[in-house]
Structure formats: structure tokens, C-alpha cells
Amino acid sequence: MAAVLVADDDIDIRNLVSYKLTHAGHDVIAAENGLAALKSVREHHVDLVLLDVRMPGMSGLDVCRELRADAATRALPVILLTARSQEADVETGFAAGADDYIVKPFSPRELISRVEAVLARLAR
Amino acid sequence: MSSLGLLDVAAGVLAVAGAVLLAVLVGLRVRRQVRQVRAERAAEPHRARLLALLCAEDDERAGILDTLAELDDHSWTALEPVAQVFLGKVTGQASSSLVELFERRGLAERAMSDLGREGRIRRARAAETLGQLRHQAAVGALLPLLRDADPDLRVVAARALGRMGDASAVPALLGALHGRFAVPPSVVVLALTALGPDSQPLVAEGLDASQPLVRAVAVEVLGAVGATAWAPRIALALTTDPHPEVQIRAARALGSLGAPQALEPLLDALGPDRPESLRAVAAGSLGRLGDPGVAGRLGELLGDPVPRVAATAARSMARLGQGGEWELRRVLGGIHGDRAARQAGAALAQAAISKGRARPAGDPTVET
């Protein structure tokens, strides 16, 4: 079981991802924007972060860079959620330090597989 | 009555009319909000079940689907818009489950019926729904909408046809690019790109169309979907098509496809007598092909009087790996003049930043 932070400004996506992760046995912390995500990471124990790339204000890429710049969160695994039309963001995402990415629309099953693969890599 | 009195009466009438109008607007807004709150309340108990359906394992799926399919009409009316939102947000089994749920609730039948009714919004919603449901039986009913007088309806119909993945829609989509009631090329490109590999031979037939826009769209789509089998035909379009826009899109498509037969036509497209935009796109595509053997020819372009051509060639050289970097350093040394050297320096600096490596102190190779 891991603590996963889900940051997405789309409430439907937040609810869906939270439901899937919770039913897979993980603890979920939800954030509706980049600033709230950073605040949550600093206030709670988090094992993995799922970040929507395009959020108003602070984007997922900005959050990822902030996490990588802080010694306390540098090693925290990050998975980006990006729309199909924004796949150019993927290259930027990896440059910003993301560990993996998931393209929207996505399959909830694929999402949980990706999350668990990243957590398994972390555990090794 | 004096004119002053008449003015007072008119002002009073206007004030009363304004107050009534304001009250009506506020009333309508409140009524809408109340309805929305009621709908959300009615949907709330079933939202978790909907999420459960989207996330269900194989052994749970049928039971949840049955429960949602048998909801009373009041609850379903409230839940349906919530479920429809998810149609565009999930794929895989989650999407299949939603489609099955909607089919069982008769949404596709209602949408088919709405397609033939009055009202552009009703018809557009119906077309959108049928596309989201990938309701194959609707293809024939959607094709005529590509020629509808309403431009929004034409766009929705094109998008819906793309989602359905039925290759038989290709000729109508290509045909919708021209005429009095046309569909924007960007919409047609997206629709054709979504159709899948079975559509490629029909899209390729567009390469022989008399209208340059149809040829250009066909080239763009074949490049976007990675139709490598058509690379020789696209290379021919780059070399022989009389229209510059077709040539430009062919050059871009060949870069995406990465086919070896693209090399010679792309090198030819760099000639100084060719259109500037074509030369710039060809230079970019040569970088994507990744053959370091073209580094010398690209290096010559770094001193080109057209800045866009020179800068694109420099970026392409940086993408070619060690061979490209080696040639950039030669150009930086001045073999093609000062202007070319500045472009080379900028490209080397950008490459160093991208690689995340610090510039060694005193390294002259990235001075610009």
C-alpha cells in the first residue's frame, strides 16, 4: 500500500483516479491545482505523485521541477497525465524529471498498472 | 400633460419594465440552479456505482452494469450527463462498459431519432453522442450532415465519423474539403487520422485528386498515421506536385515517416529556387530522418539569407548526433562565413543545454 497524491483540475478525473487507487489498496490525497499539490507533498507522507500537465496557475511540469529542485522530494516518483494533443509535453516532462506518463483519455486498468510498476521499481 | 410630465411617465414605465425584466432573469437563473442542484442530488447516490463500473474487474462488471441499466428513469436522467462526460475521458474496458450501458438505456436510438429532427443544437448533440458511442449504424445518417448548411453541425459530423473508425467515410470526408459547405481542413485531418489503418488506401486515393487541398490533406494524414507503405508516393508528390502547399506537407510527412527514399527528394527541396517555407520544412525533416550523411549539405544552409531556413538547418544538424555536432563545429570555425558560424554556435549551445551538461570553462565551441 502506498500514499499517492493525485493532482488534476478536472474533478471527474480526480474522482476516477482516486476511486481506482483506493480500491487497489492505496491511500489517496487529492489536489485540484499545482500549488495545492506542492503543499500536500510538504504536509503529508507521499510515495508517488500523479500530476496533470495542464493545470491553471502552476502546471504539472512546474510542480515536477519544484519537486526535483528540493532535496526532500528529489527522489519522489512522478507520473504525468497528459492529453493526446499535448504529447509534445512528454519530452518536456521527462526533461523536468518525470518517471512516466499516461495519455488521456486513459484506461483505469492501465493507470493502475503504471502506478504499480513505478512503485515496484522504487521498492527494488 | 406637459412634456415634463410625459417624460416622468416614460421614465416610470421604463423603470418598471427594467425591474420586471431583472426579476424574470433572476427567476430563470434561480430555477436553473435549483434544477441543477436537484439533478446533482439525484445523481449523487449513483456516482460511486458509475465509478465502480469504470474501474470494475471482469467478474464485477456484469452485475454493476445490470444495476445501472435498470435504474429508474428519474435517477438515470440525472446520472446520464455525468456518465456522458466520462465517455471522452476513458478508454479500454471502461469505455466499452459505458458504451454498453448507453446502448442498453437506448441513448443511441434516441440520438439516431434526434438526427432527423428540427434544431441544430439537438442534431449536433445527437451526432456528437453517436460518435462517442462509435455507433456504426449511424455512419450512413451522418454522411449527409457533412454537407449541412450549418458549419458547426458539419464539424461535429466529421468528428463523429472519425471516431467511428469506418473507412467507408473517407471519400465523403475528403469531398467535404471543398464546395460551398466545406469542413475546415484541420477537422478533416483529425477525423481521417482517427479512422485507423484500414482507411489508408482510400486516403491515398486523395493524392490523385484534382483539388490541391485534398492532395495536401491526404499527404498530411498519411504522414501523421505513419503510413510508411505510401512513402514513395509521398516522395513523388514532393518532387512532382505543382502546388507548393502539397510539396510542403509532403516534406513534413516524409520527415515523420523516416523512410530512406525520402532523402533525395528532401535534399532536392533545399535548392535556392524552391519556396522558403518548403526549404525550411525540408531542412527540419532531414534532421528527423537522422542520417548524419546530410550534415555537410545542411551545414551549407547555415549561412542562408533566409533566417528560418538557416536556424532550422542548424537545429537539424544538432539532432544528427556526433556527425552533426562535428559538422557544426566545422561551420563554427568559419568555413561558411560569420553568419553561418553564429547559427552553429547557437545550435551547439542549445544542444548542450538540452543534454543538461554544463559548458566547460573556456570551451570556445559554444560561444555565440
Short mmCIF file of C-alpha atoms in Angstrom, two decimals, chain B:
data_model
loop_
_atom_site.label_atom_id
_atom_site.label_comp_id
_atom_site.label_asym_id
_atom_site.label_seq_id
_atom_site.Cartn_x
_atom_site.Cartn_y
_atom_site.Cartn_z
CA MET B 1 -49.94 66.87 -19.93
CA SER B 2 -46.79 68.86 -20.15
CA SER B 3 -43.72 67.45 -21.88
CA LEU B 4 -42.05 67.24 -18.46
CA GLY B 5 -44.92 65.09 -17.19
CA LEU B 6 -44.69 62.81 -20.24
CA LEU B 7 -41.00 62.32 -19.57
CA ASP B 8 -41.76 61.34 -15.95
CA VAL B 9 -44.33 58.77 -17.11
CA ALA B 10 -41.93 57.32 -19.71
CA ALA B 11 -39.16 57.07 -17.11
CA GLY B 12 -41.54 55.32 -14.72
CA VAL B 13 -42.64 52.81 -17.38
CA LEU B 14 -39.02 52.10 -18.27
CA ALA B 15 -38.10 51.59 -14.62
CA VAL B 16 -40.98 49.13 -14.09
CA ALA B 17 -40.12 47.24 -17.31
CA GLY B 18 -36.48 47.05 -16.22
CA ALA B 19 -37.44 45.74 -12.79
CA VAL B 20 -39.75 43.10 -14.32
CA LEU B 21 -37.04 42.01 -16.75
CA LEU B 22 -34.50 41.77 -13.92
CA ALA B 23 -36.93 39.73 -11.82
CA VAL B 24 -37.57 37.36 -14.75
CA LEU B 25 -33.82 36.90 -15.35
CA VAL B 26 -33.13 36.26 -11.67
CA GLY B 27 -36.07 33.86 -11.52
CA LEU B 28 -34.83 31.91 -14.54
CA ARG B 29 -31.34 31.73 -13.09
CA VAL B 30 -32.60 30.53 -9.72
CA ARG B 31 -34.82 27.94 -11.40
CA ARG B 32 -31.87 26.65 -13.43
CA GLN B 33 -29.69 26.43 -10.33
CA VAL B 34 -32.41 24.66 -8.36
CA ARG B 35 -32.82 22.15 -11.20
CA GLN B 36 -29.08 21.63 -11.31
CA VAL B 37 -28.86 21.04 -7.57
CA ARG B 38 -31.79 18.61 -7.74
CA ALA B 39 -30.17 16.74 -10.64
CA GLU B 40 -26.87 16.53 -8.77
CA ARG B 41 -28.66 15.25 -5.66
CA ALA B 42 -30.50 12.64 -7.70
CA ALA B 43 -27.26 11.54 -9.38
CA GLU B 44 -25.18 11.50 -6.19
CA PRO B 45 -26.17 8.06 -4.85
CA HIS B 46 -25.28 6.51 -8.22
CA ARG B 47 -21.97 8.28 -8.92
CA ALA B 48 -19.98 5.76 -6.89
CA ARG B 49 -21.64 2.93 -8.82
CA LEU B 50 -20.69 4.62 -12.08
CA LEU B 51 -17.06 4.92 -10.94
CA ALA B 52 -17.23 1.28 -9.87
CA LEU B 53 -18.32 0.34 -13.39
CA LEU B 54 -15.42 2.30 -14.92
CA CYS B 55 -12.92 0.64 -12.60
CA ALA B 56 -14.53 -2.82 -12.45
CA GLU B 57 -12.67 -6.09 -12.77
CA ASP B 58 -14.10 -8.66 -15.18
CA ASP B 59 -16.05 -10.59 -12.54
CA GLU B 60 -17.76 -7.48 -11.12
CA ARG B 61 -18.61 -5.71 -14.35
CA ALA B 62 -21.82 -7.51 -15.41
CA GLY B 63 -23.51 -7.02 -12.03
CA ILE B 64 -22.78 -3.28 -11.85
CA LEU B 65 -23.82 -2.85 -15.47
CA ASP B 66 -27.16 -4.56 -14.80
CA THR B 67 -27.83 -2.34 -11.78
CA LEU B 68 -27.15 0.86 -13.72
CA ALA B 69 -29.07 -0.31 -16.78
CA GLU B 70 -32.11 -0.95 -14.57
CA LEU B 71 -32.08 2.39 -12.72
CA ASP B 72 -35.42 4.18 -12.60
CA ASP B 73 -35.84 6.90 -15.24
CA HIS B 74 -35.57 9.78 -12.75
CA SER B 75 -32.20 8.59 -11.45
CA TRP B 76 -30.91 7.77 -14.92
CA THR B 77 -31.90 11.20 -16.27
CA ALA B 78 -29.76 12.73 -13.54
CA LEU B 79 -26.86 10.32 -13.99
CA GLU B 80 -26.73 10.28 -17.80
CA PRO B 81 -24.93 13.63 -18.25
CA VAL B 82 -22.33 12.57 -15.65
CA ALA B 83 -21.77 9.29 -17.48
CA GLN B 84 -21.55 11.05 -20.85
CA VAL B 85 -18.73 13.25 -19.57
CA PHE B 86 -16.66 10.13 -18.90
CA LEU B 87 -17.12 8.85 -22.47
CA GLY B 88 -14.43 11.26 -23.64
CA LYS B 89 -12.15 10.60 -20.68
CA VAL B 90 -11.66 6.86 -20.54
CA THR B 91 -10.53 4.12 -22.92
CA GLY B 92 -10.34 0.34 -22.82
CA GLN B 93 -12.85 -1.70 -20.89
CA ALA B 94 -14.11 1.38 -19.04
CA SER B 95 -15.15 2.93 -22.34
CA SER B 96 -16.70 -0.34 -23.59
CA SER B 97 -18.71 -0.63 -20.39
CA LEU B 98 -20.06 2.91 -20.78
CA VAL B 99 -20.99 2.30 -24.40
CA GLU B 100 -22.81 -0.90 -23.44
CA LEU B 101 -24.64 0.94 -20.67
CA PHE B 102 -25.75 3.70 -23.03
CA GLU B 103 -26.86 1.19 -25.65
CA ARG B 104 -28.96 -0.60 -23.03
CA ARG B 105 -30.51 2.69 -21.91
CA GLY B 106 -31.45 3.46 -25.54
CA LEU B 107 -29.23 6.52 -25.93
CA ALA B 108 -28.09 5.55 -29.44
CA GLU B 109 -31.67 5.04 -30.62
CA ARG B 110 -32.69 8.42 -29.23
CA ALA B 111 -29.70 10.10 -30.85
CA MET B 112 -30.49 8.47 -34.21
CA SER B 113 -34.02 9.80 -33.95
CA ASP B 114 -32.77 13.27 -32.96
CA LEU B 115 -30.52 13.45 -36.03
CA GLY B 116 -33.58 13.81 -38.22
CA ARG B 117 -35.37 16.36 -36.02
CA GLU B 118 -35.50 20.14 -36.14
CA GLY B 119 -32.97 22.24 -34.22
CA ARG B 120 -29.29 22.50 -34.92
CA ILE B 121 -28.22 22.02 -31.29
CA ARG B 122 -30.32 18.89 -30.88
CA ARG B 123 -28.89 17.43 -34.11
CA ALA B 124 -25.32 18.39 -33.22
CA ARG B 125 -25.68 16.78 -29.78
CA ALA B 126 -27.07 13.65 -31.39
CA ALA B 127 -24.16 13.46 -33.85
CA GLU B 128 -21.65 14.01 -31.03
CA THR B 129 -23.28 11.28 -28.94
CA LEU B 130 -23.31 8.79 -31.81
CA GLY B 131 -19.63 9.48 -32.43
CA GLN B 132 -18.79 8.98 -28.75
CA LEU B 133 -20.71 5.71 -28.76
CA ARG B 134 -18.99 4.65 -32.01
CA HIS B 135 -22.43 3.63 -33.19
CA GLN B 136 -21.56 2.08 -36.57
CA ALA B 137 -25.18 2.04 -37.74
CA ALA B 138 -25.12 5.86 -37.73
CA VAL B 139 -22.44 6.26 -40.43
CA GLY B 140 -24.98 6.47 -43.25
CA ALA B 141 -27.05 9.04 -41.36
CA LEU B 142 -24.01 11.20 -40.52
CA LEU B 143 -22.55 11.40 -44.05
CA PRO B 144 -25.18 13.87 -45.37
CA LEU B 145 -24.51 16.15 -42.38
CA LEU B 146 -21.03 16.84 -43.82
CA ARG B 147 -22.89 18.99 -46.39
CA ASP B 148 -25.31 20.62 -43.94
CA ALA B 149 -25.76 24.38 -44.18
CA ASP B 150 -24.79 24.73 -40.50
CA PRO B 151 -20.96 24.88 -40.17
CA ASP B 152 -20.93 23.62 -36.57
CA LEU B 153 -23.02 20.61 -37.48
CA ARG B 154 -20.63 19.79 -40.33
CA VAL B 155 -17.70 19.87 -37.90
CA VAL B 156 -19.45 17.68 -35.32
CA ALA B 157 -20.42 15.17 -38.03
CA ALA B 158 -16.83 14.97 -39.30
CA ARG B 159 -15.50 14.40 -35.78
CA ALA B 160 -18.13 11.74 -35.12
CA LEU B 161 -17.30 9.90 -38.34
CA GLY B 162 -13.63 9.92 -37.39
CA ARG B 163 -14.38 8.34 -34.02
CA MET B 164 -16.43 5.58 -35.59
CA GLY B 165 -13.44 4.18 -37.44
CA ASP B 166 -15.40 3.22 -40.56
CA ALA B 167 -13.11 3.59 -43.59
CA SER B 168 -16.09 3.97 -45.94
CA ALA B 169 -16.40 7.58 -44.69
CA VAL B 170 -13.06 8.58 -46.28
CA PRO B 171 -14.33 9.72 -49.72
CA ALA B 172 -17.07 11.84 -48.10
CA LEU B 173 -14.60 13.39 -45.63
CA LEU B 174 -12.15 14.26 -48.43
CA GLY B 175 -15.04 15.57 -50.51
CA ALA B 176 -16.12 17.78 -47.62
CA LEU B 177 -12.92 19.82 -48.01
CA HIS B 178 -14.30 21.78 -50.94
CA GLY B 179 -17.56 23.27 -52.12
CA ARG B 180 -19.96 25.85 -50.70
CA PHE B 181 -20.47 23.98 -47.43
CA ALA B 182 -16.94 22.82 -46.61
CA VAL B 183 -15.42 21.40 -43.42
CA PRO B 184 -12.19 23.03 -42.15
CA PRO B 185 -9.09 21.03 -43.22
CA SER B 186 -7.82 20.67 -39.64
CA VAL B 187 -11.08 18.92 -38.67
CA VAL B 188 -10.92 16.60 -41.68
CA VAL B 189 -7.27 15.76 -40.90
CA LEU B 190 -8.14 14.80 -37.33
CA ALA B 191 -11.14 12.73 -38.44
CA LEU B 192 -9.14 10.86 -41.10
CA THR B 193 -6.25 10.31 -38.69
CA ALA B 194 -8.63 8.72 -36.19
CA LEU B 195 -10.08 6.26 -38.70
CA GLY B 196 -7.37 3.63 -38.40
CA PRO B 197 -5.13 1.67 -40.79
CA ASP B 198 -7.96 0.30 -42.99
CA SER B 199 -8.57 3.81 -44.27
CA GLN B 200 -5.04 4.34 -45.65
CA PRO B 201 -5.64 3.07 -49.23
CA LEU B 202 -8.72 5.29 -49.53
CA VAL B 203 -6.87 8.29 -48.11
CA ALA B 204 -4.04 7.63 -50.58
CA GLU B 205 -6.56 7.91 -53.42
CA GLY B 206 -6.78 11.57 -52.41
CA LEU B 207 -3.21 12.03 -53.64
CA ASP B 208 -4.61 11.93 -57.20
CA ALA B 209 -7.41 14.44 -56.56
CA SER B 210 -7.67 17.49 -58.78
CA GLN B 211 -8.02 19.85 -55.78
CA PRO B 212 -4.66 20.76 -54.18
CA LEU B 213 -6.28 20.94 -50.72
CA VAL B 214 -7.44 17.32 -50.96
CA ARG B 215 -3.94 16.21 -52.03
CA ALA B 216 -2.37 18.23 -49.22
CA VAL B 217 -4.70 16.74 -46.60
CA ALA B 218 -4.12 13.21 -47.92
CA VAL B 219 -0.36 13.69 -47.66
CA GLU B 220 -0.62 15.13 -44.15
CA VAL B 221 -2.83 12.30 -42.89
CA LEU B 222 -0.61 9.57 -44.35
CA GLY B 223 2.39 11.17 -42.65
CA ALA B 224 0.57 11.59 -39.34
CA VAL B 225 -0.57 7.96 -39.16
CA GLY B 226 2.88 6.61 -40.07
CA ALA B 227 1.77 5.08 -43.38
CA THR B 228 5.29 4.08 -44.47
CA ALA B 229 3.94 1.99 -47.36
CA TRP B 230 2.95 5.25 -49.04
CA ALA B 231 6.32 6.98 -48.56
CA PRO B 232 7.38 6.52 -52.22
CA ARG B 233 4.09 8.07 -53.38
CA ILE B 234 4.54 10.99 -50.97
CA ALA B 235 8.13 11.44 -52.17
CA LEU B 236 6.72 11.64 -55.69
CA ALA B 237 4.28 14.34 -54.54
CA LEU B 238 7.19 16.34 -53.11
CA THR B 239 9.03 16.11 -56.41
CA THR B 240 6.22 16.49 -58.95
CA ASP B 241 3.14 18.10 -57.40
CA PRO B 242 2.67 21.57 -58.91
CA HIS B 243 1.24 23.10 -55.72
CA PRO B 244 3.69 24.42 -53.06
CA GLU B 245 1.35 23.56 -50.13
CA VAL B 246 1.25 19.92 -51.21
CA GLN B 247 5.05 19.91 -51.51
CA ILE B 248 5.45 21.43 -48.04
CA ARG B 249 3.13 18.90 -46.40
CA ALA B 250 4.86 16.10 -48.31
CA ALA B 251 8.24 17.25 -46.99
CA ARG B 252 6.87 17.31 -43.44
CA ALA B 253 5.22 13.90 -43.84
CA LEU B 254 8.44 12.33 -45.14
CA GLY B 255 10.25 13.57 -42.03
CA SER B 256 7.60 11.94 -39.83
CA LEU B 257 7.74 8.67 -41.76
CA GLY B 258 11.53 8.46 -41.65
CA ALA B 259 11.63 6.46 -44.89
CA PRO B 260 15.03 6.19 -46.63
CA GLN B 261 13.54 7.02 -50.04
CA ALA B 262 12.74 10.47 -48.63
CA LEU B 263 16.40 11.51 -48.54
CA GLU B 264 16.96 12.54 -52.17
CA PRO B 265 13.65 14.42 -52.65
CA LEU B 266 14.22 16.29 -49.38
CA LEU B 267 17.76 17.26 -50.39
CA ASP B 268 16.41 18.49 -53.74
CA ALA B 269 13.79 20.56 -51.89
CA LEU B 270 16.57 22.57 -50.22
CA GLY B 271 17.53 24.24 -53.51
CA PRO B 272 17.61 28.07 -53.52
CA ASP B 273 14.97 28.17 -56.28
CA ARG B 274 12.39 26.38 -54.11
CA PRO B 275 9.86 28.24 -51.85
CA GLU B 276 11.28 29.40 -48.50
CA SER B 277 8.72 27.51 -46.43
CA LEU B 278 9.43 24.30 -48.33
CA ARG B 279 13.19 24.67 -47.82
CA ALA B 280 12.72 25.22 -44.07
CA VAL B 281 10.41 22.22 -43.68
CA ALA B 282 12.72 20.02 -45.75
CA ALA B 283 15.68 21.04 -43.57
CA GLY B 284 13.68 20.11 -40.46
CA SER B 285 12.63 16.76 -41.92
CA LEU B 286 16.22 15.87 -42.80
CA GLY B 287 17.05 16.28 -39.12
CA ARG B 288 14.25 13.89 -38.18
CA LEU B 289 15.48 11.28 -40.67
CA GLY B 290 18.67 11.11 -38.61
CA ASP B 291 21.15 10.36 -41.43
CA PRO B 292 24.46 12.07 -40.48
CA GLY B 293 25.45 11.90 -44.16
CA VAL B 294 23.34 15.03 -44.79
CA ALA B 295 25.20 17.12 -42.21
CA GLY B 296 27.50 18.65 -44.86
CA ARG B 297 24.58 19.80 -47.03
CA LEU B 298 22.73 21.20 -44.00
CA GLY B 299 25.92 22.96 -42.90
CA GLU B 300 25.94 24.88 -46.18
CA LEU B 301 22.46 26.24 -45.30
CA LEU B 302 23.63 27.85 -42.07
CA GLY B 303 24.71 30.94 -43.98
CA ASP B 304 21.41 31.06 -45.93
CA PRO B 305 19.97 34.58 -46.28
CA VAL B 306 16.60 33.27 -45.03
CA PRO B 307 16.97 33.11 -41.20
CA ARG B 308 14.23 30.46 -40.80
CA VAL B 309 15.98 28.10 -43.22
CA ALA B 310 19.37 28.63 -41.55
CA ALA B 311 18.06 28.18 -38.00
CA THR B 312 16.08 25.05 -38.89
CA ALA B 313 19.10 23.52 -40.63
CA ALA B 314 21.23 24.23 -37.54
CA ARG B 315 18.70 22.56 -35.22
CA SER B 316 18.50 19.59 -37.57
CA MET B 317 22.28 19.19 -37.52
CA ALA B 318 22.20 19.11 -33.72
CA ARG B 319 19.69 16.24 -33.94
CA LEU B 320 22.02 14.16 -36.08
CA GLY B 321 24.24 13.14 -33.17
CA GLN B 322 28.02 13.19 -33.27
CA GLY B 323 28.22 13.56 -37.07
CA GLY B 324 26.00 16.65 -36.93
CA GLU B 325 27.87 18.17 -34.00
CA TRP B 326 31.19 17.60 -35.70
CA GLU B 327 29.95 19.46 -38.79
CA LEU B 328 28.53 22.26 -36.62
CA ARG B 329 31.95 22.74 -35.07
CA ARG B 330 33.48 22.96 -38.55
CA VAL B 331 30.94 25.61 -39.51
CA LEU B 332 31.64 27.40 -36.22
CA GLY B 333 35.27 27.53 -37.35
CA GLY B 334 34.18 29.76 -40.23
CA ILE B 335 34.11 27.52 -43.33
CA HIS B 336 30.79 29.05 -44.45
CA GLY B 337 31.28 32.58 -43.09
CA ASP B 338 30.37 34.54 -39.93
CA ARG B 339 26.59 34.28 -40.24
CA ALA B 340 26.77 30.50 -40.51
CA ALA B 341 29.22 30.37 -37.59
CA ARG B 342 26.73 32.25 -35.38
CA GLN B 343 23.95 29.79 -36.24
CA ALA B 344 26.27 26.87 -35.50
CA GLY B 345 27.26 28.37 -32.14
CA ALA B 346 23.63 28.87 -31.15
CA ALA B 347 22.74 25.29 -32.13
CA LEU B 348 25.68 23.85 -30.18
CA ALA B 349 24.76 25.89 -27.11
CA GLN B 350 21.15 24.73 -27.34
CA ALA B 351 22.28 21.12 -27.73
CA ALA B 352 24.49 21.45 -24.64
CA ILE B 353 21.57 22.84 -22.61
CA SER B 354 19.27 20.06 -23.80
CA LYS B 355 21.75 17.43 -22.78
CA GLY B 356 21.87 19.07 -19.36
CA ARG B 357 25.61 19.27 -19.38
CA ALA B 358 27.50 22.27 -18.13
CA ARG B 359 29.72 24.08 -20.59
CA PRO B 360 33.35 23.51 -19.65
CA ALA B 361 35.07 26.72 -18.64
CA GLY B 362 36.85 28.31 -21.58
CA ASP B 363 35.26 25.99 -24.15
CA PRO B 364 35.16 28.15 -27.27
CA THR B 365 32.82 25.87 -29.17
CA VAL B 366 29.63 27.28 -27.75
CA GLU B 367 30.50 30.96 -27.76
CA THR B 368 27.98 32.81 -29.91
#
